[in-house]
Coordinates of C-alpha atoms and ligand atoms in Angstrom, one line a residue:
M1159 CA -19.5 -5.3 16.1
T1160 CA -20.8 -2.8 13.5
E1161 CA -22.8 -3.7 10.4
M1162 CA -21.2 -5.4 7.4
M1163 CA -20.0 -3.6 4.3
K1164 CA -22.5 -3.2 1.4
P1165 CA -22.4 -5.8 -1.3
F1166 CA -19.8 -5.1 -4.1
E1167 CA -22.4 -4.0 -6.6
Q1168 CA -23.9 -1.4 -4.3
M1169 CA -20.7 0.3 -3.3
T1170 CA -20.5 4.0 -4.4
D1171 CA -17.5 6.3 -4.8
E1172 CA -18.6 8.0 -1.6
D1173 CA -18.5 4.6 0.3
Y1174 CA -14.9 4.2 -0.9
A1175 CA -14.1 7.7 0.1
D1176 CA -15.5 7.1 3.6
L1177 CA -13.3 4.0 3.9
G1178 CA -10.3 6.2 2.9
L1179 CA -9.4 3.8 0.2
Q1180 CA -6.0 4.3 -1.4
S1181 CA -4.7 2.1 -4.1
G1182 CA -1.8 1.9 -6.5
L1183 CA -0.5 -0.5 -9.1
E1184 CA 2.7 -2.3 -10.0
I1185 CA 2.7 -3.4 -13.6
H1186 CA 5.1 -6.1 -14.7
Q1187 CA 5.5 -6.6 -18.4
Q1188 CA 7.9 -8.8 -20.2
I1189 CA 9.6 -7.0 -23.1
L1190 CA 10.3 -8.5 -26.4
T1191 CA 14.0 -9.4 -26.8
E1192 CA 15.7 -12.3 -28.3
K1193 CA 18.0 -12.9 -25.3
K1194 CA 17.7 -12.7 -21.6
L1195 CA 18.8 -9.6 -19.7
F1196 CA 22.2 -10.5 -18.3
C1197 CA 23.1 -13.6 -20.2
R1198 CA 22.9 -14.9 -23.7
C1199 CA 20.2 -17.5 -23.2
P1200 CA 17.2 -17.2 -25.4
A1201 CA 14.1 -15.4 -24.0
G1202 CA 10.6 -16.7 -24.4
H1203 CA 11.4 -20.3 -25.1
Y1204 CA 9.0 -22.1 -22.8
S1205 CA 9.0 -25.9 -22.5
T1206 CA 7.9 -28.5 -20.0
E1207 CA 10.8 -30.7 -20.8
Y1208 CA 13.9 -30.5 -18.7
D1209 CA 17.4 -32.2 -18.7
A1210 CA 18.1 -32.0 -15.0
E1211 CA 16.8 -31.1 -11.6
I1212 CA 18.6 -29.1 -8.9
L1213 CA 17.6 -29.2 -5.2
R1214 CA 18.2 -26.2 -2.9
H1215 CA 17.3 -25.4 0.7
M1216 CA 16.9 -21.8 1.7
R1217 CA 18.7 -20.7 4.8
P1218 CA 18.3 -17.3 6.4
T1219 CA 21.4 -15.3 7.4
L1220 CA 21.5 -12.3 9.8
S1221 CA 21.3 -8.9 8.1
E1222 CA 24.0 -6.4 8.8
L1223 CA 21.7 -5.0 11.5
G1224 CA 21.7 -8.3 13.2
E1225 CA 18.0 -9.0 12.4
Y1226 CA 16.3 -11.7 10.4
D1227 CA 14.2 -10.5 7.5
G1228 CA 10.6 -11.5 8.0
T1229 CA 10.3 -13.3 4.7
A1230 CA 13.6 -15.0 5.3
L1231 CA 12.5 -16.3 8.6
M1232 CA 9.3 -17.4 7.2
E1233 CA 10.9 -19.3 4.3
F1234 CA 13.2 -21.0 6.8
K1235 CA 10.3 -22.1 9.0
T1236 CA 8.6 -23.7 5.9
K1237 CA 11.6 -26.0 5.5
K1238 CA 10.9 -26.2 1.8
E1239 CA 12.9 -28.3 -0.6
I1240 CA 13.2 -26.2 -3.7
I1241 CA 13.5 -28.1 -7.0
Y1242 CA 14.6 -26.3 -10.2
Q1243 CA 13.9 -28.0 -13.5
I1244 CA 16.5 -26.9 -15.9
N1245 CA 16.6 -27.2 -19.7
R1246 CA 20.0 -26.8 -21.3
E1247 CA 18.6 -24.7 -24.1
T1248 CA 17.2 -22.0 -21.9
V1249 CA 19.4 -21.7 -18.8
C1250 CA 23.1 -21.4 -18.1
T1251 CA 25.3 -21.1 -15.0
Y1252 CA 24.6 -17.4 -14.8
E1253 CA 21.0 -17.9 -13.7
M1254 CA 21.6 -21.0 -11.6
D1255 CA 24.9 -20.1 -9.9
D1256 CA 27.1 -17.2 -9.2
T1257 CA 28.6 -16.9 -12.7
P1258 CA 29.2 -13.1 -13.2
P1259 CA 26.7 -11.4 -15.5
F1260 CA 27.3 -10.4 -19.1
E1261 CA 26.8 -6.7 -20.0
I1262 CA 23.1 -5.7 -19.8
N1263 CA 21.1 -6.5 -22.9
Q1264 CA 21.2 -3.3 -24.9
S1265 CA 18.0 -3.8 -26.8
A1266 CA 16.1 -4.4 -23.5
L1267 CA 17.6 -1.2 -22.2
E1268 CA 16.5 0.8 -25.2
I1269 CA 12.9 -0.6 -25.0
A1270 CA 12.8 0.3 -21.3
F1271 CA 13.9 3.8 -22.1
Q1272 CA 11.3 4.2 -24.9
I1273 CA 8.5 3.0 -22.7
A1274 CA 9.7 5.3 -20.0
M1275 CA 9.5 8.2 -22.5
L1276 CA 5.9 7.3 -23.4
M1277 CA 5.1 7.4 -19.7
N1278 CA 6.7 10.8 -19.3
Y1279 CA 9.3 9.6 -16.9
K1280 CA 12.4 11.7 -16.1
L1281 CA 15.1 9.5 -17.6
V1282 CA 18.3 8.6 -15.7
N1283 CA 21.6 9.3 -17.5
E1284 CA 23.5 6.6 -15.9
I1285 CA 22.4 3.0 -15.3
H1286 CA 23.2 1.5 -11.9
I1287 CA 22.6 -2.1 -11.4
A1288 CA 21.3 -3.2 -8.0
R1289 CA 20.5 -6.5 -6.4
K1290 CA 17.0 -7.1 -5.0
Q1291 CA 16.8 -9.8 -2.4
Y1292 CA 14.4 -12.7 -3.2
L1293 CA 14.1 -15.4 -0.5
D1294 CA 11.2 -17.4 -1.6
G1295 CA 13.3 -19.5 -4.0
S1296 CA 11.8 -18.1 -7.2
I1297 CA 15.3 -16.8 -8.0
P1298 CA 18.0 -19.5 -7.3
T1299 CA 20.8 -17.0 -6.5
G1300 CA 18.5 -15.3 -3.9
F1301 CA 18.6 -11.9 -5.7
Q1302 CA 17.4 -10.3 -8.8
R1303 CA 19.4 -7.8 -10.8
T1304 CA 17.4 -4.6 -11.4
T1305 CA 18.0 -1.1 -12.6
I1306 CA 15.9 2.1 -12.6
V1307 CA 15.5 3.8 -16.0
G1308 CA 13.1 6.6 -15.1
V1309 CA 11.6 8.4 -12.1
D1310 CA 8.6 10.6 -11.5
G1311 CA 6.5 10.0 -14.6
F1312 CA 2.8 10.4 -15.3
I1313 CA 0.0 9.3 -17.6
P1314 CA -3.2 11.3 -18.3
Y1315 CA -6.4 9.9 -16.8
K1316 CA -9.8 11.6 -16.8
N1317 CA -9.0 15.2 -16.1
R1318 CA -5.9 14.6 -14.1
N1319 CA -2.5 12.9 -14.2
I1320 CA -1.7 9.7 -12.4
G1321 CA 1.8 9.9 -11.0
L1322 CA 4.2 7.1 -11.7
I1323 CA 7.0 6.6 -9.1
Q1324 CA 9.6 4.7 -11.1
L1325 CA 10.2 2.5 -14.1
G1326 CA 12.5 -0.4 -13.5
L1327 CA 14.1 -2.9 -15.8
E1328 CA 14.6 -6.2 -14.1
E1329 CA 14.9 -10.0 -14.4
D1330 CA 11.9 -12.2 -14.4
S1331 CA 11.7 -15.0 -11.9
C1332 CA 11.1 -18.8 -12.2
R1333 CA 7.7 -20.2 -13.1
E1334 CA 6.2 -22.1 -10.2
V1335 CA 5.1 -25.6 -11.2
S1336 CA 3.8 -26.9 -7.9
D1337 CA 3.9 -26.2 -4.2
I1338 CA 2.7 -29.2 -2.2
G1339 CA 3.8 -29.9 1.4
H1340 CA 7.5 -29.2 1.7
R1341 CA 8.3 -29.4 -1.9
R1342 CA 8.1 -26.5 -4.3
V1343 CA 9.0 -27.0 -8.0
Y1344 CA 10.1 -24.3 -10.4
R1345 CA 10.8 -24.2 -14.1
T1346 CA 13.8 -21.9 -15.0
D1347 CA 13.1 -21.0 -18.6
R1348 CA 11.5 -17.7 -17.7
L1349 CA 14.2 -16.8 -15.2
G1350 CA 16.3 -13.8 -16.3
M1351 CA 14.0 -12.6 -19.0
P1352 CA 13.8 -8.8 -19.2
L1353 CA 10.8 -7.3 -17.6
I1354 CA 9.8 -3.7 -16.9
E1355 CA 8.1 -2.7 -13.7
T1356 CA 6.0 0.5 -13.5
V1357 CA 4.9 1.7 -10.1
T1358 CA 2.1 4.2 -9.8
R1359 CA 1.4 6.5 -6.9
P1360 CA -1.6 5.5 -4.8
E1361 CA -3.7 8.1 -6.6
M1362 CA -6.7 6.0 -7.6
H1363 CA -9.7 6.5 -5.4
T1364 CA -12.1 3.7 -6.5
P1365 CA -11.5 0.1 -7.5
Q1366 CA -12.7 0.9 -11.0
E1367 CA -10.2 3.7 -11.4
V1368 CA -7.4 1.2 -10.6
A1369 CA -8.7 -1.1 -13.3
D1370 CA -8.9 1.8 -15.8
V1371 CA -5.3 2.9 -15.1
A1372 CA -4.1 -0.7 -15.3
N1373 CA -5.7 -0.9 -18.7
I1374 CA -4.2 2.3 -19.9
L1375 CA -0.7 1.2 -18.8
R1376 CA -1.2 -2.2 -20.4
W1377 CA -2.5 -0.7 -23.7
L1378 CA 0.3 1.8 -23.7
V1379 CA 3.1 -0.7 -23.5
K1380 CA 1.4 -3.2 -25.8
S1381 CA 0.8 -0.6 -28.5
T1382 CA 4.6 -0.1 -28.9
G1383 CA 4.9 -3.7 -30.2
F1384 CA 8.0 -3.9 -28.0
V1385 CA 6.6 -6.2 -25.4
R1386 CA 5.6 -9.8 -25.2
T1387 CA 1.9 -10.7 -25.3
G1388 CA 0.1 -13.9 -24.2
I1389 CA -0.5 -15.7 -21.0
G1390 CA 1.9 -14.8 -18.2
S1391 CA 3.6 -12.0 -20.1
A1392 CA 2.0 -9.3 -18.0
R1393 CA 1.2 -9.4 -14.3
Q1394 CA -0.2 -6.8 -12.0
D1395 CA 0.3 -6.2 -8.3
V1396 CA -2.3 -4.1 -6.6
N1397 CA -1.7 -2.4 -3.3
V1398 CA -4.6 -1.4 -1.1
S1399 CA -5.0 0.4 2.2
I1400 CA -7.9 2.0 4.0
K1401 CA -7.9 4.5 6.8
G1402 CA -6.2 3.0 9.8
G1403 CA -5.2 -0.1 7.8
T1404 CA -1.9 -1.2 6.3
R1405 CA -0.6 -1.0 2.8
I1406 CA -1.2 -4.6 1.5
E1407 CA 0.3 -5.8 -1.7
I1408 CA -1.9 -8.3 -3.6
K1409 CA 0.4 -10.2 -6.0
G1410 CA -0.2 -11.9 -9.3
V1411 CA -3.3 -10.4 -10.7
H1412 CA -3.5 -11.9 -14.1
R1413 CA -6.8 -10.4 -15.2
I1414 CA -7.5 -6.7 -15.1
P1415 CA -11.3 -7.1 -14.9
L1416 CA -10.9 -8.9 -11.6
I1417 CA -9.2 -5.8 -10.0
P1418 CA -12.3 -4.0 -8.7
L1419 CA -13.6 -7.0 -6.8
L1420 CA -10.1 -7.8 -5.4
I1421 CA -9.8 -4.3 -4.1
Y1422 CA -13.3 -4.4 -2.6
N1423 CA -12.5 -7.6 -0.8
E1424 CA -9.2 -6.3 0.5
A1425 CA -10.9 -3.1 1.7
M1426 CA -13.5 -5.2 3.5
R1427 CA -10.8 -7.5 5.0
Q1428 CA -8.9 -4.5 6.4
R1429 CA -12.1 -2.9 7.8
S1430 CA -13.1 -6.2 9.4
L1431 CA -9.6 -6.7 10.9
L1432 CA -9.7 -3.2 12.4
L1433 CA -13.2 -3.9 13.9
I1434 CA -11.8 -7.2 15.3
R1435 CA -8.9 -5.3 16.9
D1436 CA -11.3 -2.8 18.4
D1437 CA -13.5 -5.5 19.7
L1438 CA -10.5 -7.3 21.4
R1439 CA -9.5 -4.0 23.0
E1440 CA -13.0 -3.6 24.4
R1441 CA -12.8 -7.1 25.8
G1442 CA -9.6 -6.0 27.6
I1443 CA -7.3 -8.3 25.6
T1444 CA -3.9 -6.7 25.2
E1445 CA -0.3 -7.9 24.5
S1446 CA 0.1 -8.6 28.2
T1447 CA -3.2 -10.3 28.9
F1448 CA -3.4 -12.3 25.6
K1449 CA -3.5 -16.0 26.5
A1450 CA -3.4 -19.1 24.4
E1451 CA -3.1 -22.7 25.7
T1452 CA -2.3 -25.8 23.7
A1453 CA -2.9 -29.5 24.2
D1454 CA -2.6 -32.8 22.4
V1455 CA -6.2 -34.0 21.9
T1456 CA -5.4 -37.0 19.7
H1457 CA -6.8 -39.4 22.4
L1458 CA -10.1 -37.5 22.5
M1459 CA -10.6 -37.9 18.7
T1460 CA -10.2 -41.6 18.2
S1461 CA -13.9 -42.3 17.4
T1462 CA -14.6 -39.2 15.3
Q1463 CA -16.1 -39.9 11.9
W1464 CA -15.3 -36.5 10.3
D1465 CA -13.2 -37.3 7.2
P1466 CA -10.2 -34.9 7.6
I1467 CA -9.5 -36.1 11.1
R1468 CA -10.2 -39.7 10.4
W1469 CA -7.7 -39.5 7.5
A1470 CA -5.1 -37.9 9.9
L1471 CA -5.6 -40.7 12.4
Q1472 CA -5.3 -43.3 9.8
H1473 CA -2.0 -41.8 8.8
N1474 CA -0.6 -41.7 12.4
E1475 CA -0.8 -37.9 12.5
K1476 CA -1.3 -36.1 15.8
I1477 CA -4.1 -33.7 16.6
A1478 CA -3.7 -30.6 18.7
C1479 CA -6.0 -27.9 20.0
V1480 CA -5.2 -24.3 20.7
N1481 CA -7.5 -22.5 23.2
L1482 CA -7.7 -18.7 22.5
K1483 CA -8.9 -17.1 25.7
G1484 CA -11.6 -14.6 25.2
Y1485 CA -11.7 -15.0 21.4
S1486 CA -15.3 -16.2 21.1
G1487 CA -16.9 -14.9 17.9
I1488 CA -13.6 -13.6 16.5
L1489 CA -12.9 -16.7 14.4
S1490 CA -16.2 -16.6 12.6
Y1491 CA -16.2 -12.9 12.0
P1492 CA -16.6 -12.3 8.2
T1493 CA -13.5 -10.9 6.5
Q1494 CA -14.0 -11.2 2.8
T1495 CA -16.9 -12.4 0.6
G1496 CA -17.6 -15.9 1.8
K1497 CA -14.7 -16.0 4.2
V1498 CA -14.2 -15.5 7.9
F1499 CA -11.3 -14.7 10.2
S1500 CA -10.3 -18.3 10.7
K1501 CA -9.3 -18.4 7.0
E1502 CA -6.4 -16.0 8.0
I1503 CA -5.2 -18.7 10.4
S1504 CA -5.8 -21.6 8.0
D1505 CA -3.7 -19.7 5.4
R1506 CA -0.7 -19.3 7.7
V1507 CA -0.9 -23.0 8.7
R1508 CA -1.0 -23.9 5.0
V1509 CA 1.8 -21.7 3.8
I1510 CA 4.2 -21.7 6.8
A1511 CA 3.6 -25.1 8.4
C1512 CA 3.1 -26.6 4.9
L1513 CA -0.1 -28.4 5.9
T1514 CA -1.5 -28.0 2.5
R1515 CA -4.3 -30.6 2.6
L1516 CA -7.5 -28.6 3.2
P1517 CA -9.3 -28.2 5.5
N1518 CA -6.3 -27.9 7.7
I1519 CA -7.9 -26.5 10.8
L1520 CA -11.3 -26.8 12.5
T1521 CA -12.6 -24.2 14.9
S1522 CA -15.3 -24.3 17.6
E1523 CA -17.1 -21.6 15.5
S1524 CA -17.6 -23.7 12.4
T1525 CA -21.2 -24.0 11.5
E1526 CA -20.7 -27.2 9.5
E1527 CA -21.4 -30.7 10.6
T1528 CA -18.0 -31.9 11.8
I1529 CA -16.9 -33.6 15.1
G1530 CA -20.0 -33.6 17.3
S1531 CA -20.7 -31.5 20.4
H1532 CA -19.7 -34.2 22.9
V1533 CA -16.1 -34.1 21.6
W1534 CA -16.0 -30.3 21.8
N1535 CA -17.3 -30.6 25.4
R1536 CA -14.5 -33.0 26.3
I1537 CA -11.9 -30.6 24.8
R1538 CA -13.4 -27.6 26.6
K1539 CA -13.2 -29.6 29.8
L1540 CA -9.5 -30.4 29.2
F1541 CA -8.7 -26.6 29.1
S1542 CA -11.4 -25.6 31.5
A1543 CA -12.5 -23.3 28.7
T1544 CA -15.5 -21.1 29.0
S1545 CA -18.0 -20.0 26.4
Q1546 CA -15.9 -16.8 26.0
D1547 CA -13.0 -18.8 24.5
A1548 CA -12.4 -20.1 21.0
L1549 CA -10.8 -23.4 20.0
V1550 CA -8.7 -24.2 17.0
I1551 CA -8.0 -27.9 16.2
V1552 CA -5.1 -28.7 13.9
W1553 CA -3.6 -32.0 12.7
G1554 CA -0.4 -33.2 11.0
N1555 CA 2.9 -34.9 11.5
E1556 CA 4.7 -34.0 14.7
Q1557 CA 7.1 -31.5 13.3
D1558 CA 4.6 -29.6 11.1
L1559 CA 2.1 -29.6 13.9
Q1560 CA 4.5 -27.8 16.2
T1561 CA 5.0 -25.1 13.5
A1562 CA 1.2 -24.9 12.9
I1563 CA 0.4 -24.4 16.6
Q1564 CA 3.0 -21.6 16.8
E1565 CA 1.5 -19.9 13.6
I1566 CA -2.1 -20.2 15.0
I1567 CA -1.0 -18.3 18.1
I1568 CA 1.1 -15.8 16.2
R1569 CA -1.8 -14.9 13.8
A1570 CA -4.4 -14.8 16.7
R1571 CA -2.1 -12.5 18.6
E1572 CA -1.7 -10.3 15.5
A1573 CA -5.4 -9.7 15.5
M1574 CA -4.6 -7.2 18.2
I1575 CA -2.6 -5.0 15.8
G1576 CA -5.3 -4.9 13.1
V1577 CA -3.9 -5.5 9.7
P1578 CA -0.5 -7.3 9.8
G1579 CA 2.0 -6.5 7.0
E1580 CA 1.9 -9.3 4.5
T1581 CA 1.9 -9.8 0.8
R1582 CA -1.2 -11.6 -0.4
Q1583 CA -2.1 -13.6 -3.4
A1584 CA -5.0 -12.8 -5.8
L1585 CA -7.5 -15.6 -6.0
A1586 CA -9.7 -16.3 -9.0
D1587 CA -12.9 -15.6 -7.0
G1588 CA -11.9 -12.1 -6.3
T1589 CA -10.8 -12.7 -2.7
N1590 CA -7.1 -13.0 -1.6
G1591 CA -5.1 -15.3 0.5
F1592 CA -1.9 -15.0 2.6
E1593 CA 1.3 -15.3 0.5
R1594 CA 4.1 -14.3 2.8
I1595 CA 5.3 -12.1 5.6
L1596 CA 6.4 -8.7 4.4
P1597 CA 10.1 -8.5 3.6
G1598 CA 12.1 -6.0 5.4
P1599 CA 12.9 -2.6 3.8
E1600 CA 16.6 -3.3 3.2
R1601 CA 16.0 -5.5 0.2
M1602 CA 18.2 -3.5 -2.3
Y1603 CA 21.9 -3.3 -2.4
P1604 CA 24.4 -2.3 -5.1
D1605 CA 25.7 -4.9 -7.5
T1606 CA 29.4 -4.7 -7.7
D1607 CA 29.7 -7.0 -10.7
L1608 CA 28.8 -4.4 -13.2
P1609 CA 30.1 -0.8 -13.5
P1610 CA 27.7 2.1 -13.9
L1611 CA 26.8 2.6 -17.6
E1612 CA 26.3 6.0 -19.1
F1613 CA 23.2 6.6 -21.2
P1614 CA 24.0 9.8 -23.1
P1615 CA 21.3 12.3 -24.3
E1616 CA 22.2 11.6 -28.0
R1617 CA 21.2 8.0 -27.6
V1618 CA 18.0 9.1 -25.9
E1619 CA 17.2 11.5 -28.8
V1620 CA 17.6 8.7 -31.4
L1621 CA 15.2 6.5 -29.4
R1622 CA 12.8 9.4 -29.1
K1623 CA 12.6 9.8 -32.9
N1624 CA 11.6 6.1 -33.3
L1625 CA 9.0 6.3 -30.6
P1626 CA 5.5 5.1 -31.6
P1627 CA 2.8 7.7 -30.8
P1628 CA 1.2 7.3 -27.4
I1629 CA -2.1 5.5 -27.3
W1630 CA -4.2 8.7 -26.5
E1631 CA -3.0 10.3 -29.8
R1632 CA -3.8 7.2 -31.8
R1633 CA -7.2 7.1 -30.2
T1634 CA -8.1 10.5 -31.5
R1635 CA -6.8 9.7 -35.0
Y1636 CA -8.8 6.5 -35.3
R1637 CA -11.9 8.3 -34.1
D1638 CA -11.5 10.9 -36.8
A1639 CA -11.0 8.1 -39.4
G1640 CA -14.5 6.8 -38.6
I1641 CA -13.4 3.6 -37.0
P1642 CA -16.2 2.1 -34.9
N1643 CA -15.9 3.0 -31.2
H1644 CA -15.6 -0.5 -29.9
L1645 CA -12.5 -1.1 -32.1
I1646 CA -10.6 2.0 -31.2
I1647 CA -8.9 0.8 -28.0
P1648 CA -8.2 -2.7 -29.3
I1649 CA -6.5 -1.2 -32.3
A1650 CA -4.7 1.6 -30.5
A1651 CA -3.4 -1.0 -27.9
S1652 CA -2.4 -3.6 -30.4
P1653 CA 1.2 -4.4 -31.4
R1654 CA -0.2 -4.6 -34.9
A1655 CA -1.2 -1.0 -34.7
L1656 CA 2.0 0.2 -36.3
F1657 CA 1.4 -2.1 -39.3
F1658 CA -2.2 -1.0 -39.5
D1659 CA -1.2 2.7 -39.5
R1660 CA 1.3 2.2 -42.3
L1661 CA -1.3 0.2 -44.3
I1662 CA -4.0 2.8 -44.3
E1663 CA -1.5 5.6 -44.7
A1664 CA 0.2 4.1 -47.8
N1665 CA -2.9 2.7 -49.5
D1666 CA -6.3 3.8 -50.6
L1667 CA -8.0 1.4 -48.2
S1668 CA -10.9 2.1 -46.0
P1669 CA -9.7 2.3 -42.4
K1670 CA -13.1 0.9 -41.3
F1671 CA -12.7 -2.1 -43.6
C1672 CA -9.1 -2.8 -42.5
A1673 CA -10.0 -2.4 -38.9
R1674 CA -12.8 -4.9 -39.2
I1675 CA -10.7 -7.6 -40.8
F1676 CA -7.7 -6.9 -38.7
F1677 CA -9.2 -6.6 -35.2
E1678 CA -12.8 -7.9 -35.3
K1679 CA -12.8 -10.9 -37.6
I1680 CA -9.5 -12.1 -36.3
V1681 CA -10.9 -12.2 -32.8
A1682 CA -14.1 -14.0 -34.0
W1683 CA -12.0 -16.6 -35.8
R1684 CA -9.8 -17.2 -32.9
R1685 CA -12.8 -17.8 -30.7
C1686 CA -14.0 -20.4 -33.2
G1687 CA -10.7 -22.2 -32.7
L1688 CA -9.1 -21.2 -36.1
P1689 CA -5.3 -20.9 -36.1
T1690 CA -5.2 -17.1 -36.3
E1691 CA -1.5 -17.1 -35.4
R1692 CA -1.0 -18.1 -39.1
L1693 CA -2.2 -14.6 -40.0
T1694 CA 1.2 -13.0 -39.6
I1695 CA 2.3 -9.6 -40.7
A1696 CA 3.8 -11.2 -43.8
V1697 CA 0.5 -12.9 -44.7
F1698 CA -1.5 -9.6 -44.1
S1699 CA 1.1 -7.7 -46.3
E1700 CA 0.5 -10.1 -49.1
F1701 CA -3.2 -10.1 -48.6
F1702 CA -3.7 -6.3 -48.5
G1703 CA -1.2 -6.0 -51.4
K1704 CA -3.4 -8.1 -53.6
I1705 CA -6.5 -6.2 -52.5
V1706 CA -5.0 -2.9 -53.4
S1707 CA -3.9 -4.1 -56.8
D1708 CA -7.3 -5.8 -57.5
P1709 CA -10.2 -4.1 -55.6
S1710 CA -12.6 -6.6 -57.1
L1711 CA -11.4 -9.1 -54.5
L1712 CA -12.7 -6.8 -51.8
P1713 CA -16.2 -8.4 -51.4
N1714 CA -14.5 -11.7 -50.8
A1715 CA -11.8 -10.5 -48.4
E1716 CA -13.2 -12.3 -45.4
R1717 CA -13.9 -15.5 -47.3
I1718 CA -10.3 -15.6 -48.6
L1719 CA -8.8 -15.3 -45.1
R1720 CA -11.2 -17.7 -43.6
Q1721 CA -10.4 -20.3 -46.2
F1722 CA -6.7 -19.6 -45.6
L1723 CA -7.2 -20.5 -42.0
T1724 CA -9.3 -23.6 -42.7
S1725 CA -7.3 -25.1 -45.5
D1726 CA -3.7 -26.0 -46.2
E1727 CA -3.5 -24.0 -49.4
S1728 CA -1.2 -21.0 -49.8
L1729 CA -2.7 -17.6 -49.7
S1730 CA -1.9 -16.9 -53.4
I1731 CA -3.7 -20.1 -54.6
I1732 CA -6.8 -19.1 -52.5
I1733 CA -6.8 -15.6 -53.9
E1734 CA -6.5 -17.0 -57.4
A1735 CA -9.5 -19.2 -56.7
F1736 CA -11.5 -16.1 -55.6
S1737 CA -10.4 -13.9 -58.5
P1738 CA -13.4 -12.7 -60.6
I1739 CA -14.2 -14.7 -63.7
S1740 CA -16.1 -13.3 -66.6
I1741 CA -19.4 -15.1 -67.1
S1742 CA -21.8 -14.1 -69.9
H1743 CA -25.3 -12.8 -69.5
D1744 CA -26.7 -16.1 -71.0
E1745 CA -24.7 -18.3 -68.7
I1746 CA -26.1 -16.4 -65.7
L1747 CA -29.6 -16.7 -67.1
S1748 CA -29.4 -20.4 -67.7
A1749 CA -28.1 -20.9 -64.2
L1750 CA -31.1 -19.0 -62.8
V1751 CA -33.5 -21.2 -64.8
D1752 CA -31.8 -24.2 -63.4
I1753 CA -32.0 -22.9 -59.8
D1754 CA -35.7 -22.1 -60.3
K1755 CA -36.3 -25.7 -61.5
T1756 CA -34.3 -27.6 -58.9
E1757 CA -34.6 -25.5 -55.8
P1758 CA -37.3 -22.8 -56.4
P1759 CA -37.8 -20.0 -53.8
K1760 CA -40.7 -20.4 -51.3
S1761 CA -41.5 -16.8 -50.8
P1762 CA -44.1 -15.0 -53.0
Q1763 CA -42.2 -11.7 -52.4
I1764 CA -40.2 -10.2 -55.3
E1765 CA -37.5 -8.6 -53.1
A1766 CA -37.0 -11.8 -51.1
N1767 CA -36.8 -13.8 -54.3
I1768 CA -34.1 -11.4 -55.7
R1769 CA -32.0 -11.9 -52.6
Y1770 CA -32.6 -15.7 -52.7
F1771 CA -31.5 -16.0 -56.3
I1772 CA -28.4 -13.8 -55.8
G1773 CA -27.4 -15.9 -52.9
K1774 CA -27.7 -19.1 -54.8
L1775 CA -25.9 -17.7 -57.9
M1776 CA -23.0 -16.4 -55.8
K1777 CA -22.6 -19.8 -54.2
R1778 CA -22.8 -21.6 -57.6
F1779 CA -20.0 -19.3 -59.0
Q1780 CA -18.0 -19.4 -55.8
F1781 CA -18.4 -15.7 -55.3
R1782 CA -16.3 -15.0 -58.3
I1783 CA -18.8 -12.8 -60.0
P1784 CA -19.4 -9.3 -58.7
A1785 CA -22.8 -8.8 -57.1
K1786 CA -23.3 -5.7 -59.1
T1787 CA -23.1 -7.6 -62.4
V1788 CA -25.6 -10.2 -61.2
L1789 CA -28.1 -7.8 -59.6
P1790 CA -29.7 -6.4 -62.8
I1791 CA -30.0 -9.8 -64.5
V1792 CA -31.6 -11.3 -61.4
G1793 CA -34.0 -8.3 -61.0
E1794 CA -35.1 -8.7 -64.6
F1795 CA -35.5 -12.4 -64.3
V1796 CA -37.7 -12.3 -61.2
K1797 CA -39.8 -9.3 -62.4
N1798 CA -40.4 -11.1 -65.7
G1799 CA -42.1 -13.9 -63.8
R1800 CA -39.0 -16.0 -63.8
R1801 CA -39.1 -16.7 -67.6
S1802 CA -35.8 -16.3 -69.5
Ligands
LIG2442 ZN1 21.7 -17.9 -19.2

């Protein structure tokens, strides 16, 4: 086969153009409401405690066209027990059962419209609720209620616009707690919370452009102050295809900086899968000549010392082998950074046959020390396999083993089509793994529980008036106000930006100073583990109010806030303690004499000594005397040879 792709760091824009890379984004962002979208349960109340558990099994039904949806069939094959942990405070019979919905949450709807306006969407004038099928168990009713608020929007990027397909308002799904073997556990507190979904056109040409656009979209929605922040409140899906490949959706990207590497790895995977397909064609392997044989090889393995198989034997599991005729070299073909084609097979075995203990397969192309060549020889003999063939060994209980064998054959056969349609899961190392078979296209159908809802132009106009300025406008304004470059985006994208704007507009405060306190110090303090969540808008209001009325507090501003974070005292008591005191010239002088006696400076330099004495004095008077009062006294003292 042809040479490998360049390492990630060496890829150029031209390389991606040659690959025909196309990539788009789906941004999911929880919006900030008190209640959920279609019931009156509270939103954003997360807890690990639960009052009850509900067990469900998923069962596929035939669609109206008489076909099984790919996802449905897959979920059925997994024979999962789905457990929902429910807490009576955060969930009701609407989310868990078929209780009809309440009217849509109006404040969620208004926020969705406002965000749609910021993204230049064409707004709908009537809300139609639809049901979107979800068969993985993450939504107990099997469908999500969703509505489209705007279509055909755009955001400016570089010298062009990036098209946005649609903005949806929908319900969030359950939080997954664990997924081991045949048991998947969900928490239901997040279920039904309002979420907006923005879908871009695949108009980004390099992985970095995708990350840039993801950032702009995230900043834009965050800057409104209308959305939730914190872990899990925003998730991205990235879709990727290359020339000749398939549009693959990578789900659950939590960190934007990971996007470029994820896209690189998916581009590489698709390129490799296409090369594998071509190779198989050249070998003359087609749908009709494809051949796979299976056999029970438990009896050939009884003396193996390799841990995974020894463990399986100790637990009375069976061991099977699949011989893939003519597949030699395919299983070890590199597909992503540090991964080879057999990982595609292992993933299917893990997800669909629920053999979650890894490694779950062993191939004849493994380079690691595993089961010894004499065992391989005996297995080859059993199949009369040649050096052209490739073997996959798999182990498990009888039922899961049968599913696993089928999945190994299915995935090996799919190598002939190149890139099979799947959704994939982002992994922390920048690669991705199989998540599920692509659902069929008929996932949406109208919801008959709720009538269409008119959204009149007058209501749109009121919302438009209260719209915060888009991030690109703020960016220019902050730049003009002299705010340091590295703080401009964090401020423009912050939900505190509105407060910040009002603050510097209404008061004679330096934007630079406020920006530093508000967006730089606070981050530094959070990193030191200080409880910065105590610095609420109310605290900041009080703090800046005091600073405005008494500018002499200004030099101690950071110390005041820091002390507030490290002590239990109220802000007003701390401010009181830092308020300037009047100290006479003589008191300062005698303090200087005392410092010189007890802890004299070591440097012979006058300038260094002046700084030294000022520092000591400030500490001694707890920073409550202004430096400009102290400076001339210290200067005189030092220059006079430290005699009072
Ligand atoms: Zn509810």
